[in-house]
Short mmCIF file of C-alpha atoms and ligand atoms in Angstrom, two decimals:
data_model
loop_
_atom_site.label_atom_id
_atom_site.label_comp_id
_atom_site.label_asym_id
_atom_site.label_seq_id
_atom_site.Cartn_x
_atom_site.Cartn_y
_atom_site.Cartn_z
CA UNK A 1 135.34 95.57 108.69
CA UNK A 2 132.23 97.11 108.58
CA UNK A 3 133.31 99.54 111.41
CA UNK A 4 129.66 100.77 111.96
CA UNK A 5 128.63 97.74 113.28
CA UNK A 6 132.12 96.22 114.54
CA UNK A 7 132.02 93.06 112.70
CA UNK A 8 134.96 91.58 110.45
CA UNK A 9 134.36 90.85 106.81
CA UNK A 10 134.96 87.24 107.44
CA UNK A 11 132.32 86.78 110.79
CA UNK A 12 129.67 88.66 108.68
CA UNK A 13 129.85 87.03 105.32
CA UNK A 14 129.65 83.62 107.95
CA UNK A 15 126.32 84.69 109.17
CA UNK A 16 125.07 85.26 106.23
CA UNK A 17 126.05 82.13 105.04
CA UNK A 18 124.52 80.41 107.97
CA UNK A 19 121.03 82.18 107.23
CA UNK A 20 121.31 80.81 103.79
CA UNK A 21 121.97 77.25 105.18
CA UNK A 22 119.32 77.65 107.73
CA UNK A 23 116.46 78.91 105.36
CA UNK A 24 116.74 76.85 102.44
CA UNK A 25 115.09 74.06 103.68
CA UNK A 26 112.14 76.52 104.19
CA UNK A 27 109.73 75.54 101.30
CA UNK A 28 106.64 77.35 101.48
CA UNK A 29 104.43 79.71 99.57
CA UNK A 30 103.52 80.75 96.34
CA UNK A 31 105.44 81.82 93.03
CA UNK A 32 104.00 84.86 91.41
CA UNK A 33 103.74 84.26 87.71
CA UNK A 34 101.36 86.71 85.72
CA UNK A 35 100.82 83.98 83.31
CA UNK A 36 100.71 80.17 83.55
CA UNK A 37 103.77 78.48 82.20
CA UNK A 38 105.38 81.91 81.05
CA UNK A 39 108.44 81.25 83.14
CA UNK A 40 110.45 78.36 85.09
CA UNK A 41 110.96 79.86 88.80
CA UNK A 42 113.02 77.60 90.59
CA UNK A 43 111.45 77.76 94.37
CA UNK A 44 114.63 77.18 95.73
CA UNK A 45 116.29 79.90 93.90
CA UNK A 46 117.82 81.95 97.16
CA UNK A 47 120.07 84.80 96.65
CA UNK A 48 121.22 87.41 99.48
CA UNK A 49 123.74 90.17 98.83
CA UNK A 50 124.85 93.33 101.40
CA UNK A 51 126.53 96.37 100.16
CA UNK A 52 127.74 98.74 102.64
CA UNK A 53 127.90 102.95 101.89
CA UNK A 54 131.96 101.97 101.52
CA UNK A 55 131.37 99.78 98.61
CA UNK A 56 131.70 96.48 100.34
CA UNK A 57 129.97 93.60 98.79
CA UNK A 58 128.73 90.56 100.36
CA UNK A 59 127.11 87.70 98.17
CA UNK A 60 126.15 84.34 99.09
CA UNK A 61 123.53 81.67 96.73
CA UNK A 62 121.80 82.84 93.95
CA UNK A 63 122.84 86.26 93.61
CA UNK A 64 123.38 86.62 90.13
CA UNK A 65 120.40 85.06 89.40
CA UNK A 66 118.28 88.08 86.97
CA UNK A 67 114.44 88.50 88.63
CA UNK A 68 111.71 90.86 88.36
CA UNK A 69 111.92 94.37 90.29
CA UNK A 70 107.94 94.32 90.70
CA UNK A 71 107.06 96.68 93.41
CA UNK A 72 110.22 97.59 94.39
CA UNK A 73 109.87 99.73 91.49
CA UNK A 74 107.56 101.89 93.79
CA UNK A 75 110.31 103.05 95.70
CA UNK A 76 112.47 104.24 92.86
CA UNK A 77 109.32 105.93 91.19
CA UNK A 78 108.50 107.95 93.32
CA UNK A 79 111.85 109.34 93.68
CA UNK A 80 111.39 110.07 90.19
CA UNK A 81 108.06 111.82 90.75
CA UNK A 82 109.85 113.78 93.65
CA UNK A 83 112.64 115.29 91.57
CA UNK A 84 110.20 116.36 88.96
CA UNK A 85 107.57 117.93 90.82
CA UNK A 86 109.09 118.68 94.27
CA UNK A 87 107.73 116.95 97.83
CA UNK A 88 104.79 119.36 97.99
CA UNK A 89 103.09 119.09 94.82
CA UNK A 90 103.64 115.16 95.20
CA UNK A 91 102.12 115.44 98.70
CA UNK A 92 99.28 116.46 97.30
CA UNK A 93 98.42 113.70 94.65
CA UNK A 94 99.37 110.95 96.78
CA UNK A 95 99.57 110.70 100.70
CA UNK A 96 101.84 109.23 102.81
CA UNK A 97 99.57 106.61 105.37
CA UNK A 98 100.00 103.04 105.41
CA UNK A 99 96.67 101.51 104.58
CA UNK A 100 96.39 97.91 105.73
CA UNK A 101 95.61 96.67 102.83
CA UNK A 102 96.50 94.40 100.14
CA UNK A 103 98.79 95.57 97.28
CA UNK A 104 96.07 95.93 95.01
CA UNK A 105 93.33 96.49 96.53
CA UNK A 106 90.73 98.18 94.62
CA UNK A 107 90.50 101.73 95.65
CA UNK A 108 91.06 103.24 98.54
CA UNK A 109 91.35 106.84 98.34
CA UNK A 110 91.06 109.54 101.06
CA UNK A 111 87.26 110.32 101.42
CA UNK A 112 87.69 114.55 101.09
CA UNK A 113 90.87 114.88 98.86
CA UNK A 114 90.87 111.73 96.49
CA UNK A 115 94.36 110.99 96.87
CA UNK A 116 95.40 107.77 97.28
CA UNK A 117 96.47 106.30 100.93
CA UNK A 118 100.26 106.16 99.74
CA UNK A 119 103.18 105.55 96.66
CA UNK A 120 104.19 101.98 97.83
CA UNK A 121 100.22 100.15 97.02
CA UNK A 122 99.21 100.05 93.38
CA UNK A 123 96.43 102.93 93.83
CA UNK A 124 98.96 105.66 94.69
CA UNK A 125 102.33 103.47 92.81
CA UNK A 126 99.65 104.71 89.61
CA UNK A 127 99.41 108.00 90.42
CA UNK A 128 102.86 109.07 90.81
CA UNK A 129 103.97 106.89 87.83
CA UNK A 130 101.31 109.10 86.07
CA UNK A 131 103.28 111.98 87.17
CA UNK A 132 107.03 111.33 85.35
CA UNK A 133 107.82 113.44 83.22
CA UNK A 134 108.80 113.25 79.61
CA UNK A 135 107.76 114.40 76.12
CA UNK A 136 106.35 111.11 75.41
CA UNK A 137 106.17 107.57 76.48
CA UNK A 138 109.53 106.63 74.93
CA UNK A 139 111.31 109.71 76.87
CA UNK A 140 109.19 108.84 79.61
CA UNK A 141 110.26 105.39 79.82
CA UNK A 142 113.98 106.16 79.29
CA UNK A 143 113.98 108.86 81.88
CA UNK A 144 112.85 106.19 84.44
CA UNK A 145 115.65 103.49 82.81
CA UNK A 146 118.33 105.92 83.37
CA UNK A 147 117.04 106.68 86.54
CA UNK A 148 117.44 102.73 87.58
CA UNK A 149 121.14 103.01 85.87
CA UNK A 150 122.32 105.79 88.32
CA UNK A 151 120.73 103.60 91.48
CA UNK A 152 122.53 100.22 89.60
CA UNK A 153 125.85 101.56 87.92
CA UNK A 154 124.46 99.61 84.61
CA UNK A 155 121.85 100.09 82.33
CA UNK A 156 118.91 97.62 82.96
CA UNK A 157 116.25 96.26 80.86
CA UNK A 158 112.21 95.93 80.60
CA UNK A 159 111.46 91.67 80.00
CA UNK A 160 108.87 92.07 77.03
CA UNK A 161 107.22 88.56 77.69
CA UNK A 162 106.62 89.79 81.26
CA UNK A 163 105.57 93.16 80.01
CA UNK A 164 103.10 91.87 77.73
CA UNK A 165 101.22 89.10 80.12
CA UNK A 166 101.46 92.32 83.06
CA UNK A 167 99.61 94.00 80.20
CA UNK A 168 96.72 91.66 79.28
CA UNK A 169 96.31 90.00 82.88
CA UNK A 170 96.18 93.29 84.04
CA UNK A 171 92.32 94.17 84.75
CA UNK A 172 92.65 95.06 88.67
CA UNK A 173 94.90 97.72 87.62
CA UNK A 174 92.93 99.40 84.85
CA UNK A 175 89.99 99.08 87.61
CA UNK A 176 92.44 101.31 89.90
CA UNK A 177 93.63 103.68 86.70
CA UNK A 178 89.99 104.15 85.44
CA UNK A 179 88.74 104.79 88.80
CA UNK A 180 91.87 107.05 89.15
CA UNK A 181 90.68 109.23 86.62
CA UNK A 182 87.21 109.04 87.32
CA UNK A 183 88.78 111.19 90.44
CA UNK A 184 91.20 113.52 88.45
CA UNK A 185 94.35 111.97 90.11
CA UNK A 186 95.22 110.24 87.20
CA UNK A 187 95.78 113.08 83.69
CA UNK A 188 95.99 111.98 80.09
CA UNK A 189 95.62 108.32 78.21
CA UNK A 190 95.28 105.64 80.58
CA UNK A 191 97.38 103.41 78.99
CA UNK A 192 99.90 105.30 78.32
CA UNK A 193 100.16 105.20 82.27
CA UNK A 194 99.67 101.53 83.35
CA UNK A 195 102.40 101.15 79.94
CA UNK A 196 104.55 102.69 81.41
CA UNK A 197 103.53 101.56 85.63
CA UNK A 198 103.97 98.05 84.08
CA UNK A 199 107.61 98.75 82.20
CA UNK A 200 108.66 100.11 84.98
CA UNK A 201 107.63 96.90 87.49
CA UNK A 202 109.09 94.63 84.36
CA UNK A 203 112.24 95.14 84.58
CA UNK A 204 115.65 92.85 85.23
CA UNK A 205 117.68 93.39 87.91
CA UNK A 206 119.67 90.73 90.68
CA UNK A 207 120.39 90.78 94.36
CA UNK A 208 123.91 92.42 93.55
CA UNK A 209 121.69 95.39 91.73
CA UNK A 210 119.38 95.80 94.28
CA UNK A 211 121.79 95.55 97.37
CA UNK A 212 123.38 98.59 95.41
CA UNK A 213 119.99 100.44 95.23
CA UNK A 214 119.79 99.70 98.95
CA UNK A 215 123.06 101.16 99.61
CA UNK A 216 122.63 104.01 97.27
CA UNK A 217 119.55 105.18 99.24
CA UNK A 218 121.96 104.43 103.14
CA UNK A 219 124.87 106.53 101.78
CA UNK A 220 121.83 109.82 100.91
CA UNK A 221 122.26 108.82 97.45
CA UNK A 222 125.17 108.49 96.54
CA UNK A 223 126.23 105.24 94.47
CA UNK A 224 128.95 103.78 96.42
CA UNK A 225 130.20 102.04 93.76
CA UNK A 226 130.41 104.46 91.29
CA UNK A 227 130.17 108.40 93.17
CA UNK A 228 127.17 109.16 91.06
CA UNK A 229 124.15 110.90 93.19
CA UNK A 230 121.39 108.76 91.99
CA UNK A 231 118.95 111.31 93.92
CA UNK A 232 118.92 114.45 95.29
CA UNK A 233 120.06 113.75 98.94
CA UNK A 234 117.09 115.89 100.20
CA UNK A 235 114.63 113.10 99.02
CA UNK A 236 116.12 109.95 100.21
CA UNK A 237 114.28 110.28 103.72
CA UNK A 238 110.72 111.04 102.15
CA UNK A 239 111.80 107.30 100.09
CA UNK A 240 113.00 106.10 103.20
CA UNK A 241 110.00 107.41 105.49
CA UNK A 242 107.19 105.45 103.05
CA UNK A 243 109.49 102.24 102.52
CA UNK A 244 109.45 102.02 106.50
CA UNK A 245 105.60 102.74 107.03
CA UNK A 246 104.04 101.33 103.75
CA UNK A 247 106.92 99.22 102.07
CA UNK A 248 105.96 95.68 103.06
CA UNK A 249 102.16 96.19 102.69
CA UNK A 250 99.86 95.18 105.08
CA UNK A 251 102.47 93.56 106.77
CA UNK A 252 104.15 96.56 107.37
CA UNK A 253 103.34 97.34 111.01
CA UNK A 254 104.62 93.98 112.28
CA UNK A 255 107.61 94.54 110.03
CA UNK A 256 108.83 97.75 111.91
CA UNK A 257 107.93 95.99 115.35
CA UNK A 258 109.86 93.34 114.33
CA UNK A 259 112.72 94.33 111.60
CA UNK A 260 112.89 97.56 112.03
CA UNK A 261 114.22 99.02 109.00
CA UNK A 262 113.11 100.30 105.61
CA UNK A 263 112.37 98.21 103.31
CA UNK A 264 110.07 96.84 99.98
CA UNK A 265 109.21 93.96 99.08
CA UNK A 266 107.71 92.68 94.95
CA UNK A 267 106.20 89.92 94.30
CA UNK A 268 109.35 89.03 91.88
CA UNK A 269 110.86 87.58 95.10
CA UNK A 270 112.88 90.55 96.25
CA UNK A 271 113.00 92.11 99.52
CA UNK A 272 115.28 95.52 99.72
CA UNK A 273 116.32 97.26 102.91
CA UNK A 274 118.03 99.62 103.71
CA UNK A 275 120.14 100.57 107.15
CA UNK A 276 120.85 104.43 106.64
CA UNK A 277 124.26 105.36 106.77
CA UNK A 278 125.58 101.63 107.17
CA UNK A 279 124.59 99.09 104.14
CA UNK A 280 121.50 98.16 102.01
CA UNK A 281 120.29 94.39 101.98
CA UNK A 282 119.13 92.15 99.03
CA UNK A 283 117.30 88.87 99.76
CA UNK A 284 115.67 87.06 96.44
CA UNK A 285 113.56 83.68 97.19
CA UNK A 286 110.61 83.34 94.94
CA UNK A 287 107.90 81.61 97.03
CA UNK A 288 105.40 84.80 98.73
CA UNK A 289 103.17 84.53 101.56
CA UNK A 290 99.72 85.74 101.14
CA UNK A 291 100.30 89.63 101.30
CA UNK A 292 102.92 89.32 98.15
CA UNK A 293 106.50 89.12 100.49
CA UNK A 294 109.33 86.78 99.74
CA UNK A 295 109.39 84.09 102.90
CA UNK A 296 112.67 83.40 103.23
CA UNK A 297 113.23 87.37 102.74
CA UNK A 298 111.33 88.40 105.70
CA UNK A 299 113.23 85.30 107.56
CA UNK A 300 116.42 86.52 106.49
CA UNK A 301 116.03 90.17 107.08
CA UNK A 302 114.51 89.47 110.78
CA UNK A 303 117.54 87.17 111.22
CA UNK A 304 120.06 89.73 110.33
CA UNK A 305 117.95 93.11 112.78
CA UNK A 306 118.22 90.53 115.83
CA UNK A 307 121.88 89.43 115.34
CA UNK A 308 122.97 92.80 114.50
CA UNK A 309 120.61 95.15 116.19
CA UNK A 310 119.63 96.54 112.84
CA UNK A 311 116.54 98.19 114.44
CA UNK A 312 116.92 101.92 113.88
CA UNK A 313 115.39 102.45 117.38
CA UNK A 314 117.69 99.93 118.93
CA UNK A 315 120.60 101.77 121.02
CA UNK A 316 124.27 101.97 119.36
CA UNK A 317 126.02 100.09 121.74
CA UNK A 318 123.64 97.28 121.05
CA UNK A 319 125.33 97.28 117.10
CA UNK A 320 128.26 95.74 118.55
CA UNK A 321 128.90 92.50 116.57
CA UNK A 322 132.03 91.61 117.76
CA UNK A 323 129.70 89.16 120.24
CA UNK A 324 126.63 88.27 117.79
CA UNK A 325 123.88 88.74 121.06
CA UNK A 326 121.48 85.67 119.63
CA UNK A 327 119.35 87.33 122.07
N1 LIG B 1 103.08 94.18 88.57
C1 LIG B 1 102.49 93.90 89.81
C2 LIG B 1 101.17 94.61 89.94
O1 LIG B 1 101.09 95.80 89.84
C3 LIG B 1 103.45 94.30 90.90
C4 LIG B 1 102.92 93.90 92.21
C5 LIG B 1 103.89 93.70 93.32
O2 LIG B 1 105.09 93.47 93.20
N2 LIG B 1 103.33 93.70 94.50
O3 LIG B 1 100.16 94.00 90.15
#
């Protein structure tokens, strides 16, 4: 049961079984790949997992299959960035406003104070990587790994190969780093930054890792599945309050009308969301749409709001899924 939203184990992993069935056949869009012929990305890979805050796991397709985090990574950083420096500080190298832009847009900072719009677009994703912590970029970069283990309940790994095209095909986000610096919201070597911006967008992780993540961040969090406190409960609403207004890009204003929960999307496929207090939600499907968002991700994740009134601005009694509304 997932009592929150009165719906048995057996109707719910059904529906999501029926999304599965109903979106495969959905081949459009574009594979990210930073390099030609780097890879093999199955289009039709498909992978959707649900973990609620009581450590119930839901899996159906290609959930085991191992992607790239991407910008999902944003999410997570920042976090990161927030325990180290406190929501103040933070606030003041990197707003919060959604910008309606691509990902990677060139620069857009704020015209008086230089900070970029917000932590979910590469300009300000940058900046607050710039700002972790560490005594050098080894520490650094294991600080942010064991911050992904507490959110997973494993260690994960950086994909070199990825790593290293992300590295040389990079030039739009050295543009954004130099120009970063050229207005002081960037400190110290530049590539010691985008080194470690790009590890952390190059790591491995599946729908079963990042349904976890989702649920860590819905139980204020907590891991469900293994009790540790992956963040300081405090935070997870500042996470929460960007992933809901910036997370899907410039796509994000129709995603709130229309999903209605947090959520971020990478161009590795994934799509996270989270439903405070209830469950977090994996979808994986390589093939993007033009602003950089998994197709069959947004499909799935509309799917699931409507059937289970998953819009946080949608009453209670509406949750009821005993009777799926199909409105
Ligand atoms: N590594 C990619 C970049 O910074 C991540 C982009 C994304 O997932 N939107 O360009």
């Amino acid at each position: 049961m997932i009592a929150q939203l009165h719906v048995s184990p057996t109707s719910f992993i059904n529906d999501l079984r029926e999304l599965h069935r109903q979106y495969l056949p959905l081949r459009q869009g574009k594979i990210y790949v930073s390099e030609p012929d780097l890879v093999e990305i199955n289009p039709d890979w498909f992978g959707i997992c649900v973990v609620t805050v009581d450590g119930q796991v839901y899996t159906v397709g290609d959930w085991e299959q191992p992607f790239l985090i991407q910008s999902i990574s944003k999410v997570f950083a920042y976090g990161l960035a927030l325990s180290d420096w406190g929501r103040d500080y933070v606030l003041s190298r990197v707003d919060v406003e959604p910008t309606g832009d691509a990902y990677n847009s060139l620069i857009k900072v704020e015209e008086n104070s230089k900070r970029p719009y917000n932590p979910m677009v590469n300009t300000g994703a940058i900046a607050i990587t710039n700002l972790i912590e560490g005594k050098g970029p080894a520490h650094r970069l294991n600080r942010l790994l064991d911050m992904y283990r507490r959110y997973v309940g494993h260690r994960v790994f950086v994909d070199t190969p990825t790593l290293v095209s992300e590295q040389t095909a990079g030039d739009r986000n050295w543009a954004i780093a130099y120009l970063l610096r050229n207005f002081g919201m960037i400190s110290g070597g530049i590539k010691q930054t985008l080194d470690l911006y790009l590890q952390q967008c190059s790591v491995i992780i599946n729908c079963h890792d990042l349904a976890v993540m989702g649920a860590t961040l819905a139980n204020n969090g907590v891991n469900p599945m293994t009790g540790e406190q992956a963040i300081h409960s405090p935070y997870v609403k500042d996470l929460l309050s960007v992933m809901f207004t910036c997370g899907m890009y410039d796509f994000a204003g129709e995603w709130v009308y229309k999903v209605g929960f947090p959520a971020k999307s990478g161009v590795g496929g994934g799509i996270i969301g989270v439903v405070p207090g209830v469950m977090g939600i994996a979808v994986f499907s390589p093939p993007l749409d033009k602003r950089g968002n998994s197709i069959r991700g947004i499909k799935v994740c509309e799917e699931l709001s409507r059937r289970f009134g998953l819009h946080i601005f949608e009453q209670t009694a509406s949750k009821n899924l005993d009777k799926p509304t199909h409105k």
